[in-house]
């Protein structure tokens, strides 16, 4: 089976419980790995504490101690699964770095990872715990990575001093989310390239040189 970027091959079999008490970091990592697999292969519709506990080889009490709701757990596992794929590059060329990151984002959104994220966004409208976790763990964190990269580009003279980099983030990633949430038009590689090119090249026609007399 072909996997999407950030996706691992699902392994629905539960982890065997080992003897003795495992370190908390190890237990948490096992839980996040199990949830990430489930999110990218099936989404969050049937994600319950009971199912995750069985898949990760932990108790439900452990899950309740760390996550306030199945939605918050689903988001944490999703972020764990796609974090490496959606990391922000810095090659010194901000135009190409934005293009590269947006293409990775498009690939994730086009597969099971995208469907899982849209489910999380929808569920957060009625789950306050999930809404807070989404802003703290995913939305705010990813925005901050983009702000930092664009700010460095401004300091290097690749972006004008008067440009608000927070607006640039909404222009680029907002357009991708819009097409993902309202799929009248697909999020294609050509669309991503056009977003970056329009941003850096502008949309105003070049000024005509005056005709020589």
PDB file of C-alpha atoms in Angstrom:
ATOM      1  CA  UNK A   1       0.000   0.000   0.000  1.00  0.00           C
ATOM      2  CA  UNK A   2       1.352   3.445  -0.931  1.00  0.00           C
ATOM      3  CA  UNK A   3       1.617   5.856   1.969  1.00  0.00           C
ATOM      4  CA  UNK A   4       1.200   9.622   1.918  1.00  0.00           C
ATOM      5  CA  UNK A   5       3.873  11.994   3.259  1.00  0.00           C
ATOM      6  CA  UNK A   6       3.800  11.903   7.032  1.00  0.00           C
ATOM      7  CA  UNK A   7       1.821   8.625   6.961  1.00  0.00           C
ATOM      8  CA  UNK A   8       3.010   5.269   8.251  1.00  0.00           C
ATOM      9  CA  UNK A   9       1.623   1.882   7.340  1.00  0.00           C
ATOM     10  CA  UNK A  10      -1.272   1.154   9.706  1.00  0.00           C
ATOM     11  CA  UNK A  11      -0.689  -1.589  12.248  1.00  0.00           C
ATOM     12  CA  UNK A  12      -3.999  -2.164  14.048  1.00  0.00           C
ATOM     13  CA  UNK A  13      -2.658  -4.918  16.315  1.00  0.00           C
ATOM     14  CA  UNK A  14      -2.483  -3.919  19.976  1.00  0.00           C
ATOM     15  CA  UNK A  15       0.907  -3.543  21.622  1.00  0.00           C
ATOM     16  CA  UNK A  16       1.710  -6.238  24.152  1.00  0.00           C
ATOM     17  CA  UNK A  17       1.956  -5.027  27.717  1.00  0.00           C
ATOM     18  CA  UNK A  18       5.439  -5.395  29.118  1.00  0.00           C
ATOM     19  CA  UNK A  19       6.291  -6.273  32.689  1.00  0.00           C
ATOM     20  CA  UNK A  20       7.125  -3.501  35.072  1.00  0.00           C
ATOM     21  CA  UNK A  21       6.440   0.178  34.897  1.00  0.00           C
ATOM     22  CA  UNK A  22       7.514   1.870  31.676  1.00  0.00           C
ATOM     23  CA  UNK A  23       8.891   5.436  31.651  1.00  0.00           C
ATOM     24  CA  UNK A  24       6.182   8.026  31.094  1.00  0.00           C
ATOM     25  CA  UNK A  25       7.897   9.418  27.968  1.00  0.00           C
ATOM     26  CA  UNK A  26       7.950   5.961  26.405  1.00  0.00           C
ATOM     27  CA  UNK A  27       4.297   5.360  27.202  1.00  0.00           C
ATOM     28  CA  UNK A  28       3.280   8.733  25.800  1.00  0.00           C
ATOM     29  CA  UNK A  29       5.291   8.122  22.614  1.00  0.00           C
ATOM     30  CA  UNK A  30       3.564   4.739  22.125  1.00  0.00           C
ATOM     31  CA  UNK A  31       0.160   6.358  22.554  1.00  0.00           C
ATOM     32  CA  UNK A  32       0.896   9.141  20.076  1.00  0.00           C
ATOM     33  CA  UNK A  33       2.265   6.671  17.541  1.00  0.00           C
ATOM     34  CA  UNK A  34      -0.854   4.511  17.828  1.00  0.00           C
ATOM     35  CA  UNK A  35      -3.189   7.500  17.518  1.00  0.00           C
ATOM     36  CA  UNK A  36      -1.242   8.872  14.560  1.00  0.00           C
ATOM     37  CA  UNK A  37      -1.607   5.551  12.735  1.00  0.00           C
ATOM     38  CA  UNK A  38      -5.338   5.455  13.394  1.00  0.00           C
ATOM     39  CA  UNK A  39      -5.873   9.091  12.386  1.00  0.00           C
ATOM     40  CA  UNK A  40      -4.036   8.778   9.079  1.00  0.00           C
ATOM     41  CA  UNK A  41      -5.645   5.471   8.148  1.00  0.00           C
ATOM     42  CA  UNK A  42      -9.203   5.869   9.458  1.00  0.00           C
ATOM     43  CA  UNK A  43      -9.766   9.402  10.734  1.00  0.00           C
ATOM     44  CA  UNK A  44     -11.265  10.227  14.112  1.00  0.00           C
ATOM     45  CA  UNK A  45     -14.843   8.965  13.728  1.00  0.00           C
ATOM     46  CA  UNK A  46     -14.214   5.748  15.710  1.00  0.00           C
ATOM     47  CA  UNK A  47     -11.340   7.010  17.855  1.00  0.00           C
ATOM     48  CA  UNK A  48     -12.119   6.281  21.499  1.00  0.00           C
ATOM     49  CA  UNK A  49     -10.010   6.075  24.649  1.00  0.00           C
ATOM     50  CA  UNK A  50     -10.859   2.394  24.882  1.00  0.00           C
ATOM     51  CA  UNK A  51      -9.621   1.674  21.363  1.00  0.00           C
ATOM     52  CA  UNK A  52      -6.432   3.709  21.821  1.00  0.00           C
ATOM     53  CA  UNK A  53      -5.703   2.067  25.167  1.00  0.00           C
ATOM     54  CA  UNK A  54      -5.901  -1.344  23.530  1.00  0.00           C
ATOM     55  CA  UNK A  55      -3.776  -0.341  20.530  1.00  0.00           C
ATOM     56  CA  UNK A  56      -1.066   1.305  22.655  1.00  0.00           C
ATOM     57  CA  UNK A  57      -1.078  -1.213  25.506  1.00  0.00           C
ATOM     58  CA  UNK A  58      -1.951   1.331  28.196  1.00  0.00           C
ATOM     59  CA  UNK A  59      -4.831   1.897  30.593  1.00  0.00           C
ATOM     60  CA  UNK A  60      -7.678   4.312  29.954  1.00  0.00           C
ATOM     61  CA  UNK A  61      -6.778   5.960  33.246  1.00  0.00           C
ATOM     62  CA  UNK A  62      -3.420   6.932  31.739  1.00  0.00           C
ATOM     63  CA  UNK A  63      -5.129   8.522  28.749  1.00  0.00           C
ATOM     64  CA  UNK A  64      -7.546  10.497  30.920  1.00  0.00           C
ATOM     65  CA  UNK A  65      -4.591  11.763  32.953  1.00  0.00           C
ATOM     66  CA  UNK A  66      -2.915  13.318  29.883  1.00  0.00           C
ATOM     67  CA  UNK A  67      -5.800  14.208  27.542  1.00  0.00           C
ATOM     68  CA  UNK A  68      -9.126  15.785  28.496  1.00  0.00           C
ATOM     69  CA  UNK A  69     -11.077  14.386  25.546  1.00  0.00           C
ATOM     70  CA  UNK A  70     -10.708  11.958  22.629  1.00  0.00           C
ATOM     71  CA  UNK A  71     -10.588  15.013  20.358  1.00  0.00           C
ATOM     72  CA  UNK A  72      -7.566  16.479  22.135  1.00  0.00           C
ATOM     73  CA  UNK A  73      -5.870  13.080  21.971  1.00  0.00           C
ATOM     74  CA  UNK A  74      -6.693  12.784  18.260  1.00  0.00           C
ATOM     75  CA  UNK A  75      -5.122  16.172  17.557  1.00  0.00           C
ATOM     76  CA  UNK A  76      -1.967  15.359  19.518  1.00  0.00           C
ATOM     77  CA  UNK A  77      -1.553  12.082  17.650  1.00  0.00           C
ATOM     78  CA  UNK A  78      -2.196  13.747  14.300  1.00  0.00           C
ATOM     79  CA  UNK A  79       0.374  16.461  14.990  1.00  0.00           C
ATOM     80  CA  UNK A  80       2.878  13.781  16.018  1.00  0.00           C
ATOM     81  CA  UNK A  81       2.311  11.924  12.723  1.00  0.00           C
ATOM     82  CA  UNK A  82       2.728  14.893  10.351  1.00  0.00           C
ATOM     83  CA  UNK A  83       5.180  17.092  12.276  1.00  0.00           C
ATOM     84  CA  UNK A  84       8.293  16.021  10.348  1.00  0.00           C
ATOM     85  CA  UNK A  85       6.586  16.344   6.962  1.00  0.00           C
ATOM     86  CA  UNK A  86       5.321  19.855   7.715  1.00  0.00           C
ATOM     87  CA  UNK A  87       8.554  21.203   9.190  1.00  0.00           C
ATOM     88  CA  UNK A  88       9.652  24.540   7.726  1.00  0.00           C
ATOM     89  CA  UNK A  89      12.888  24.576   5.672  1.00  0.00           C
ATOM     90  CA  UNK A  90      15.427  27.390   5.669  1.00  0.00           C
ATOM     91  CA  UNK A  91      17.790  27.179   2.697  1.00  0.00           C
ATOM     92  CA  UNK A  92      18.336  30.933   2.523  1.00  0.00           C
ATOM     93  CA  UNK A  93      15.902  31.323  -0.392  1.00  0.00           C
ATOM     94  CA  UNK A  94      12.525  32.210   1.115  1.00  0.00           C
ATOM     95  CA  UNK A  95      10.626  31.974  -2.166  1.00  0.00           C
ATOM     96  CA  UNK A  96      11.678  28.375  -2.749  1.00  0.00           C
ATOM     97  CA  UNK A  97      11.299  27.483   0.928  1.00  0.00           C
ATOM     98  CA  UNK A  98       7.682  28.681   0.866  1.00  0.00           C
ATOM     99  CA  UNK A  99       7.066  26.743  -2.336  1.00  0.00           C
ATOM    100  CA  UNK A 100       8.588  23.583  -0.826  1.00  0.00           C
ATOM    101  CA  UNK A 101       6.610  23.830   2.419  1.00  0.00           C
ATOM    102  CA  UNK A 102       3.323  24.536   0.657  1.00  0.00           C
ATOM    103  CA  UNK A 103       3.827  21.542  -1.636  1.00  0.00           C
ATOM    104  CA  UNK A 104       4.375  19.301   1.409  1.00  0.00           C
ATOM    105  CA  UNK A 105       1.265  20.792   3.006  1.00  0.00           C
ATOM    106  CA  UNK A 106      -0.715  20.157  -0.199  1.00  0.00           C
ATOM    107  CA  UNK A 107       0.425  16.518  -0.276  1.00  0.00           C
ATOM    108  CA  UNK A 108      -0.694  15.970   3.307  1.00  0.00           C
ATOM    109  CA  UNK A 109      -4.040  17.685   2.696  1.00  0.00           C
ATOM    110  CA  UNK A 110      -4.642  15.583  -0.445  1.00  0.00           C
ATOM    111  CA  UNK A 111      -4.440  12.298   1.463  1.00  0.00           C
ATOM    112  CA  UNK A 112      -5.797  10.751   4.665  1.00  0.00           C
ATOM    113  CA  UNK A 113      -3.927  13.352   6.712  1.00  0.00           C
ATOM    114  CA  UNK A 114      -5.962  16.118   5.125  1.00  0.00           C
ATOM    115  CA  UNK A 115      -9.261  14.384   5.765  1.00  0.00           C
ATOM    116  CA  UNK A 116      -8.230  13.815   9.374  1.00  0.00           C
ATOM    117  CA  UNK A 117      -7.345  17.483   9.840  1.00  0.00           C
ATOM    118  CA  UNK A 118     -10.660  18.644   8.381  1.00  0.00           C
ATOM    119  CA  UNK A 119     -12.459  16.299  10.780  1.00  0.00           C
ATOM    120  CA  UNK A 120     -10.516  17.836  13.657  1.00  0.00           C
ATOM    121  CA  UNK A 121     -11.399  21.357  12.543  1.00  0.00           C
ATOM    122  CA  UNK A 122     -15.068  20.398  12.294  1.00  0.00           C
ATOM    123  CA  UNK A 123     -15.122  18.660  15.674  1.00  0.00           C
ATOM    124  CA  UNK A 124     -13.417  21.640  17.331  1.00  0.00           C
ATOM    125  CA  UNK A 125     -16.503  23.758  16.649  1.00  0.00           C
ATOM    126  CA  UNK A 126     -18.409  21.859  19.359  1.00  0.00           C
ATOM    127  CA  UNK A 127     -15.541  20.597  21.547  1.00  0.00           C
ATOM    128  CA  UNK A 128     -13.976  23.441  23.582  1.00  0.00           C
ATOM    129  CA  UNK A 129     -11.098  21.240  24.777  1.00  0.00           C
ATOM    130  CA  UNK A 130     -10.252  20.314  21.203  1.00  0.00           C
ATOM    131  CA  UNK A 131     -10.565  23.936  20.061  1.00  0.00           C
ATOM    132  CA  UNK A 132      -8.057  25.048  22.706  1.00  0.00           C
ATOM    133  CA  UNK A 133      -5.712  22.199  21.875  1.00  0.00           C
ATOM    134  CA  UNK A 134      -5.955  22.956  18.143  1.00  0.00           C
ATOM    135  CA  UNK A 135      -4.915  26.568  18.672  1.00  0.00           C
ATOM    136  CA  UNK A 136      -2.166  25.747  21.166  1.00  0.00           C
ATOM    137  CA  UNK A 137      -0.639  22.674  19.535  1.00  0.00           C
ATOM    138  CA  UNK A 138      -1.297  22.968  15.819  1.00  0.00           C
ATOM    139  CA  UNK A 139      -2.546  26.314  14.544  1.00  0.00           C
ATOM    140  CA  UNK A 140      -0.506  28.697  16.691  1.00  0.00           C
ATOM    141  CA  UNK A 141       2.605  26.536  16.522  1.00  0.00           C
ATOM    142  CA  UNK A 142       2.574  26.245  12.743  1.00  0.00           C
ATOM    143  CA  UNK A 143       1.879  29.949  12.349  1.00  0.00           C
ATOM    144  CA  UNK A 144       4.836  30.755  14.582  1.00  0.00           C
ATOM    145  CA  UNK A 145       7.173  28.627  12.453  1.00  0.00           C
ATOM    146  CA  UNK A 146       6.052  30.525   9.356  1.00  0.00           C
ATOM    147  CA  UNK A 147       6.365  33.903  11.107  1.00  0.00           C
ATOM    148  CA  UNK A 148       9.909  33.093  12.174  1.00  0.00           C
ATOM    149  CA  UNK A 149      10.969  31.995   8.682  1.00  0.00           C
ATOM    150  CA  UNK A 150       9.440  35.074   7.007  1.00  0.00           C
ATOM    151  CA  UNK A 151      10.915  37.398   9.635  1.00  0.00           C
ATOM    152  CA  UNK A 152      14.392  36.003   8.940  1.00  0.00           C
ATOM    153  CA  UNK A 153      13.783  36.606   5.236  1.00  0.00           C
ATOM    154  CA  UNK A 154      12.813  40.210   5.991  1.00  0.00           C
ATOM    155  CA  UNK A 155      15.992  40.679   8.018  1.00  0.00           C
ATOM    156  CA  UNK A 156      17.978  39.317   5.052  1.00  0.00           C
ATOM    157  CA  UNK A 157      16.358  41.809   2.677  1.00  0.00           C
ATOM    158  CA  UNK A 158      14.278  39.221   0.780  1.00  0.00           C
ATOM    159  CA  UNK A 159      10.985  40.816   1.901  1.00  0.00           C
ATOM    160  CA  UNK A 160      10.231  44.551   2.128  1.00  0.00           C
ATOM    161  CA  UNK A 161      10.492  46.102   5.583  1.00  0.00           C
ATOM    162  CA  UNK A 162       6.894  47.384   5.513  1.00  0.00           C
ATOM    163  CA  UNK A 163       5.330  43.949   4.806  1.00  0.00           C
ATOM    164  CA  UNK A 164       3.303  42.314   7.599  1.00  0.00           C
ATOM    165  CA  UNK A 165       4.460  38.680   7.552  1.00  0.00           C
ATOM    166  CA  UNK A 166       1.346  37.582   9.456  1.00  0.00           C
ATOM    167  CA  UNK A 167      -0.769  38.674   6.512  1.00  0.00           C
ATOM    168  CA  UNK A 168       1.486  36.713   4.144  1.00  0.00           C
ATOM    169  CA  UNK A 169       0.820  33.537   6.145  1.00  0.00           C
ATOM    170  CA  UNK A 170      -2.943  33.987   5.780  1.00  0.00           C
ATOM    171  CA  UNK A 171      -2.609  34.754   2.068  1.00  0.00           C
ATOM    172  CA  UNK A 172      -0.712  31.541   1.370  1.00  0.00           C
ATOM    173  CA  UNK A 173      -1.989  28.890   3.784  1.00  0.00           C
ATOM    174  CA  UNK A 174      -5.454  30.435   4.007  1.00  0.00           C
ATOM    175  CA  UNK A 175      -5.920  29.857   0.288  1.00  0.00           C
ATOM    176  CA  UNK A 176      -4.991  26.176   0.649  1.00  0.00           C
ATOM    177  CA  UNK A 177      -7.363  25.679   3.592  1.00  0.00           C
ATOM    178  CA  UNK A 178     -10.155  27.450   1.700  1.00  0.00           C
ATOM    179  CA  UNK A 179      -9.897  25.079  -1.257  1.00  0.00           C
ATOM    180  CA  UNK A 180      -9.658  22.123   1.122  1.00  0.00           C
ATOM    181  CA  UNK A 181     -12.731  23.110   3.162  1.00  0.00           C
ATOM    182  CA  UNK A 182     -14.799  24.274   0.170  1.00  0.00           C
ATOM    183  CA  UNK A 183     -13.618  21.955  -2.611  1.00  0.00           C
ATOM    184  CA  UNK A 184     -15.008  23.811  -5.623  1.00  0.00           C
ATOM    185  CA  UNK A 185     -11.463  23.791  -7.019  1.00  0.00           C
ATOM    186  CA  UNK A 186      -8.682  21.287  -6.239  1.00  0.00           C
ATOM    187  CA  UNK A 187      -5.427  22.094  -4.468  1.00  0.00           C
ATOM    188  CA  UNK A 188      -3.041  21.224  -7.296  1.00  0.00           C
ATOM    189  CA  UNK A 189       0.744  21.665  -7.610  1.00  0.00           C
ATOM    190  CA  UNK A 190       0.042  24.383 -10.197  1.00  0.00           C
ATOM    191  CA  UNK A 191      -2.169  26.208  -7.711  1.00  0.00           C
ATOM    192  CA  UNK A 192       0.581  26.172  -5.082  1.00  0.00           C
ATOM    193  CA  UNK A 193       3.144  27.472  -7.573  1.00  0.00           C
ATOM    194  CA  UNK A 194       0.768  30.245  -8.627  1.00  0.00           C
ATOM    195  CA  UNK A 195       0.246  31.307  -5.001  1.00  0.00           C
ATOM    196  CA  UNK A 196       3.978  31.759  -4.462  1.00  0.00           C
ATOM    197  CA  UNK A 197       4.638  33.339  -7.862  1.00  0.00           C
ATOM    198  CA  UNK A 198       1.757  35.811  -7.559  1.00  0.00           C
ATOM    199  CA  UNK A 199       2.982  36.793  -4.106  1.00  0.00           C
ATOM    200  CA  UNK A 200       6.562  37.497  -5.163  1.00  0.00           C
ATOM    201  CA  UNK A 201       5.981  38.751  -8.712  1.00  0.00           C
ATOM    202  CA  UNK A 202       2.801  40.736  -8.051  1.00  0.00           C
ATOM    203  CA  UNK A 203      -0.272  40.895 -10.270  1.00  0.00           C
ATOM    204  CA  UNK A 204      -0.012  44.398 -11.702  1.00  0.00           C
ATOM    205  CA  UNK A 205       0.974  44.522 -15.400  1.00  0.00           C
ATOM    206  CA  UNK A 206       4.452  45.900 -16.036  1.00  0.00           C
ATOM    207  CA  UNK A 207       4.515  49.626 -16.696  1.00  0.00           C
ATOM    208  CA  UNK A 208       4.695  50.477 -20.362  1.00  0.00           C
ATOM    209  CA  UNK A 209       7.723  52.442 -21.455  1.00  0.00           C
ATOM    210  CA  UNK A 210       6.791  55.757 -23.083  1.00  0.00           C
ATOM    211  CA  UNK A 211       7.020  55.714 -26.837  1.00  0.00           C
ATOM    212  CA  UNK A 212      10.091  57.477 -28.127  1.00  0.00           C
ATOM    213  CA  UNK A 213       9.370  60.703 -30.034  1.00  0.00           C
TER     214      UNK A 213
END
